[in-house]
mmCIF file with all atom_site columns, C-alpha atoms in Angstrom:
data_model
loop_
_atom_site.group_PDB
_atom_site.id
_atom_site.type_symbol
_atom_site.label_atom_id
_atom_site.label_alt_id
_atom_site.label_comp_id
_atom_site.label_asym_id
_atom_site.label_entity_id
_atom_site.label_seq_id
_atom_site.pdbx_PDB_ins_code
_atom_site.Cartn_x
_atom_site.Cartn_y
_atom_site.Cartn_z
_atom_site.occupancy
_atom_site.B_iso_or_equiv
_atom_site.pdbx_formal_charge
_atom_site.auth_seq_id
_atom_site.auth_comp_id
_atom_site.auth_asym_id
_atom_site.auth_atom_id
_atom_site.pdbx_PDB_model_num
ATOM 1  C CA . LEU A 1 1  ? 5.171   11.170  -2.490  1.00 97.00 ? 18  LEU A CA 1
ATOM 2  C CA . ALA A 1 2  ? 5.975   9.361   -5.768  1.00 96.00 ? 19  ALA A CA 1
ATOM 3  C CA . TYR A 1 3  ? 8.866   11.718  -6.309  1.00 97.00 ? 20  TYR A CA 1
ATOM 4  C CA . LEU A 1 4  ? 10.307  10.926  -2.923  1.00 97.00 ? 21  LEU A CA 1
ATOM 5  C CA . ALA A 1 5  ? 9.849   7.173   -3.423  1.00 97.00 ? 22  ALA A CA 1
ATOM 6  C CA . ARG A 1 6  ? 11.648  7.384   -6.856  1.00 95.00 ? 23  ARG A CA 1
ATOM 7  C CA . GLU A 1 7  ? 14.550  9.116   -5.111  1.00 96.00 ? 24  GLU A CA 1
ATOM 8  C CA . GLY A 1 8  ? 14.828  6.431   -2.409  1.00 95.00 ? 25  GLY A CA 1
ATOM 9  C CA . ALA A 1 9  ? 13.225  8.481   0.339   1.00 96.00 ? 26  ALA A CA 1
ATOM 10 C CA . ARG A 1 10 ? 9.874   8.144   2.085   1.00 96.00 ? 27  ARG A CA 1
ATOM 11 C CA . GLY A 1 11 ? 7.433   10.929  2.914   1.00 97.00 ? 28  GLY A CA 1
ATOM 12 C CA . TYR A 1 12 ? 4.094   10.809  4.631   1.00 98.00 ? 29  TYR A CA 1
ATOM 13 C CA . LEU A 1 13 ? 0.825   12.812  4.375   1.00 98.00 ? 30  LEU A CA 1
ATOM 14 C CA . TYR A 1 14 ? -1.408  12.945  7.392   1.00 97.00 ? 31  TYR A CA 1
ATOM 15 C CA . ASP A 1 15 ? -4.970  14.094  7.821   1.00 95.00 ? 32  ASP A CA 1
ATOM 16 C CA . GLU A 1 16 ? -7.478  13.539  10.600  1.00 94.00 ? 33  GLU A CA 1
ATOM 17 C CA . GLY A 1 17 ? -8.163  9.933   9.751   1.00 95.00 ? 34  GLY A CA 1
ATOM 18 C CA . TYR A 1 18 ? -5.498  8.606   7.360   1.00 96.00 ? 35  TYR A CA 1
ATOM 19 C CA . VAL A 1 19 ? -1.840  8.365   6.612   1.00 98.00 ? 36  VAL A CA 1
ATOM 20 C CA . PHE A 1 20 ? -0.462  8.118   3.054   1.00 98.00 ? 37  PHE A CA 1
ATOM 21 C CA . THR A 1 21 ? 2.951   7.139   1.666   1.00 98.00 ? 38  THR A CA 1
ATOM 22 C CA . ALA A 1 22 ? 4.405   5.820   -1.578  1.00 98.00 ? 39  ALA A CA 1
ATOM 23 C CA . ILE A 1 23 ? 6.819   3.075   -2.364  1.00 98.00 ? 40  ILE A CA 1
ATOM 24 C CA . LYS A 1 24 ? 8.668   2.316   -5.612  1.00 98.00 ? 41  LYS A CA 1
ATOM 25 C CA . ASP A 1 25 ? 10.310  -1.132  -6.213  1.00 98.00 ? 42  ASP A CA 1
ATOM 26 C CA . ASP A 1 26 ? 10.273  -1.534  -2.457  1.00 97.00 ? 43  ASP A CA 1
ATOM 27 C CA . GLY A 1 27 ? 8.243   -2.821  0.500   1.00 98.00 ? 44  GLY A CA 1
ATOM 28 C CA . LEU A 1 28 ? 6.404   -1.473  3.483   1.00 98.00 ? 45  LEU A CA 1
ATOM 29 C CA . SER A 1 29 ? 5.412   -3.105  6.794   1.00 98.00 ? 46  SER A CA 1
ATOM 30 C CA . LEU A 1 30 ? 2.358   -1.836  8.608   1.00 98.00 ? 47  LEU A CA 1
ATOM 31 C CA . PRO A 1 31 ? 2.183   -2.698  12.339  1.00 96.00 ? 48  PRO A CA 1
ATOM 32 C CA . PRO A 1 32 ? -0.503  -5.214  13.538  1.00 97.00 ? 49  PRO A CA 1
ATOM 33 C CA . ARG A 1 33 ? -4.042  -3.901  14.207  1.00 96.00 ? 50  ARG A CA 1
ATOM 34 C CA . GLU A 1 34 ? -7.097  -5.761  15.261  1.00 96.00 ? 51  GLU A CA 1
ATOM 35 C CA . GLU A 1 35 ? -9.272  -3.739  12.894  1.00 95.00 ? 52  GLU A CA 1
ATOM 36 C CA . GLY A 1 36 ? -8.987  -0.975  10.305  1.00 97.00 ? 53  GLY A CA 1
ATOM 37 C CA . ILE A 1 37 ? -8.755  -0.504  6.577   1.00 97.00 ? 54  ILE A CA 1
ATOM 38 C CA . PHE A 1 38 ? -5.882  0.249   4.210   1.00 98.00 ? 55  PHE A CA 1
ATOM 39 C CA . SER A 1 39 ? -5.755  0.733   0.442   1.00 98.00 ? 56  SER A CA 1
ATOM 40 C CA . VAL A 1 40 ? -3.096  0.292   -2.169  1.00 98.00 ? 57  VAL A CA 1
ATOM 41 C CA . PHE A 1 41 ? -3.233  2.281   -5.449  1.00 97.00 ? 58  PHE A CA 1
ATOM 42 C CA . CYS A 1 42 ? -0.994  2.057   -8.488  1.00 97.00 ? 59  CYS A CA 1
ATOM 43 C CA . LEU A 1 43 ? 0.763   5.380   -9.260  1.00 95.00 ? 60  LEU A CA 1
ATOM 44 C CA . GLY A 1 44 ? 1.736   5.724   -12.951 1.00 91.00 ? 61  GLY A CA 1
ATOM 45 C CA . PRO A 1 45 ? 1.811   2.793   -15.357 1.00 92.00 ? 62  PRO A CA 1
ATOM 46 C CA . GLU A 1 46 ? 0.914   -0.740  -14.211 1.00 96.00 ? 63  GLU A CA 1
ATOM 47 C CA . ALA A 1 47 ? 2.932   -2.078  -11.237 1.00 98.00 ? 64  ALA A CA 1
ATOM 48 C CA . HIS A 1 48 ? 4.159   -5.619  -11.326 1.00 98.00 ? 65  HIS A CA 1
ATOM 49 C CA . GLY A 1 49 ? 4.907   -8.131  -8.601  1.00 98.00 ? 66  GLY A CA 1
ATOM 50 C CA . VAL A 1 50 ? 2.538   -6.637  -5.993  1.00 98.00 ? 67  VAL A CA 1
ATOM 51 C CA . SER A 1 51 ? 2.295   -8.728  -2.914  1.00 98.00 ? 68  SER A CA 1
ATOM 52 C CA . ILE A 1 52 ? 0.148   -8.127  0.196   1.00 98.00 ? 69  ILE A CA 1
ATOM 53 C CA . ARG A 1 53 ? 0.618   -10.511 3.135   1.00 98.00 ? 70  ARG A CA 1
ATOM 54 C CA . GLY A 1 54 ? -1.164  -10.517 6.520   1.00 98.00 ? 71  GLY A CA 1
ATOM 55 C CA . ALA A 1 55 ? -4.372  -8.853  5.337   1.00 98.00 ? 72  ALA A CA 1
ATOM 56 C CA . GLN A 1 56 ? -7.905  -10.127 4.632   1.00 98.00 ? 73  GLN A CA 1
ATOM 57 C CA . TYR A 1 57 ? -7.314  -9.984  0.885   1.00 97.00 ? 74  TYR A CA 1
ATOM 58 C CA . PRO A 1 58 ? -3.775  -11.133 0.074   1.00 98.00 ? 75  PRO A CA 1
ATOM 59 C CA . LEU A 1 59 ? -1.987  -10.783 -3.263  1.00 97.00 ? 76  LEU A CA 1
ATOM 60 C CA . ASP A 1 60 ? 0.955   -12.775 -4.568  1.00 98.00 ? 77  ASP A CA 1
ATOM 61 C CA . ARG A 1 61 ? 3.160   -11.014 -7.222  1.00 97.00 ? 78  ARG A CA 1
ATOM 62 C CA . ALA A 1 62 ? 0.056   -9.683  -9.011  1.00 97.00 ? 79  ALA A CA 1
ATOM 63 C CA . PRO A 1 63 ? -0.083  -6.756  -11.481 1.00 97.00 ? 80  PRO A CA 1
ATOM 64 C CA . LEU A 1 64 ? -1.868  -3.677  -10.297 1.00 97.00 ? 81  LEU A CA 1
ATOM 65 C CA . SER A 1 65 ? -3.375  -1.143  -12.665 1.00 96.00 ? 82  SER A CA 1
ATOM 66 C CA . PRO A 1 66 ? -4.341  2.470   -12.034 1.00 95.00 ? 83  PRO A CA 1
ATOM 67 C CA . PHE A 1 67 ? -7.506  1.648   -13.958 1.00 95.00 ? 84  PHE A CA 1
ATOM 68 C CA . PHE A 1 68 ? -8.913  -1.184  -11.689 1.00 93.00 ? 85  PHE A CA 1
ATOM 69 C CA . PRO A 1 69 ? -9.228  -0.730  -7.937  1.00 89.00 ? 86  PRO A CA 1
ATOM 70 C CA . LEU A 1 70 ? -7.963  -4.177  -6.834  1.00 94.00 ? 87  LEU A CA 1
ATOM 71 C CA . GLY A 1 71 ? -6.144  -2.870  -3.771  1.00 95.00 ? 88  GLY A CA 1
ATOM 72 C CA . VAL A 1 72 ? -8.946  -0.682  -2.341  1.00 96.00 ? 89  VAL A CA 1
ATOM 73 C CA . SER A 1 73 ? -10.390 -1.305  1.132   1.00 97.00 ? 90  SER A CA 1
ATOM 74 C CA . ASN A 1 74 ? -8.395  -4.186  2.460   1.00 98.00 ? 91  ASN A CA 1
ATOM 75 C CA . HIS A 1 75 ? -8.606  -5.115  6.159   1.00 98.00 ? 92  HIS A CA 1
ATOM 76 C CA . PHE A 1 76 ? -6.151  -5.547  8.943   1.00 98.00 ? 93  PHE A CA 1
ATOM 77 C CA . GLN A 1 77 ? -6.353  -9.017  10.646  1.00 97.00 ? 94  GLN A CA 1
ATOM 78 C CA . GLY A 1 78 ? -4.458  -8.512  13.871  1.00 97.00 ? 95  GLY A CA 1
ATOM 79 C CA . GLN A 1 79 ? -1.036  -9.194  12.379  1.00 97.00 ? 96  GLN A CA 1
ATOM 80 C CA . PRO A 1 80 ? 1.519   -7.099  10.478  1.00 98.00 ? 97  PRO A CA 1
ATOM 81 C CA . VAL A 1 81 ? 0.707   -6.321  6.856   1.00 98.00 ? 98  VAL A CA 1
ATOM 82 C CA . GLU A 1 82 ? 3.590   -6.597  4.349   1.00 98.00 ? 99  GLU A CA 1
ATOM 83 C CA . ILE A 1 83 ? 3.222   -4.809  1.055   1.00 98.00 ? 100 ILE A CA 1
ATOM 84 C CA . GLU A 1 84 ? 5.772   -5.138  -1.700  1.00 98.00 ? 101 GLU A CA 1
ATOM 85 C CA . VAL A 1 85 ? 6.071   -4.088  -5.338  1.00 98.00 ? 102 VAL A CA 1
ATOM 86 C CA . GLU A 1 86 ? 8.847   -5.460  -7.584  1.00 98.00 ? 103 GLU A CA 1
ATOM 87 C CA . ASP A 1 87 ? 8.446   -2.987  -10.375 1.00 98.00 ? 104 ASP A CA 1
ATOM 88 C CA . GLY A 1 88 ? 6.347   0.166   -10.111 1.00 97.00 ? 105 GLY A CA 1
ATOM 89 C CA . CYS A 1 89 ? 5.060   2.786   -7.655  1.00 98.00 ? 106 CYS A CA 1
ATOM 90 C CA . LEU A 1 90 ? 2.269   2.368   -5.134  1.00 98.00 ? 107 LEU A CA 1
ATOM 91 C CA . LEU A 1 91 ? 0.377   4.816   -3.067  1.00 98.00 ? 108 LEU A CA 1
ATOM 92 C CA . ILE A 1 92 ? -0.658  3.272   0.374   1.00 98.00 ? 109 ILE A CA 1
ATOM 93 C CA . GLY A 1 93 ? -3.096  4.777   2.700   1.00 98.00 ? 110 GLY A CA 1
ATOM 94 C CA . TRP A 1 94 ? -4.361  3.464   6.093   1.00 98.00 ? 111 TRP A CA 1
ATOM 95 C CA . GLU A 1 95 ? -6.527  4.526   8.936   1.00 94.00 ? 112 GLU A CA 1
ATOM 96 C CA . ARG A 1 96 ? -4.772  6.280   11.806  1.00 91.00 ? 113 ARG A CA 1
#
């Protein structure tokens, strides 16, 4: 997924309960849901300018490290969730 994101494409991995994708220096919009969990992980070195809007735990242009789980287990709030990273690669997973 990180390779695809680096090349400007997007791929998805599905299992019975979750969907995963990666973004690099890009953004992703998740449709509104009344409930459910999503997580954002840093892939590779520290990501900079990470923003999460529309979720229970927002971020505004924060750094995200692969060594501290700041983006784990966030919650949908009935509105679209916007995730952006200015510099770096993120793995994003959400409940189906």
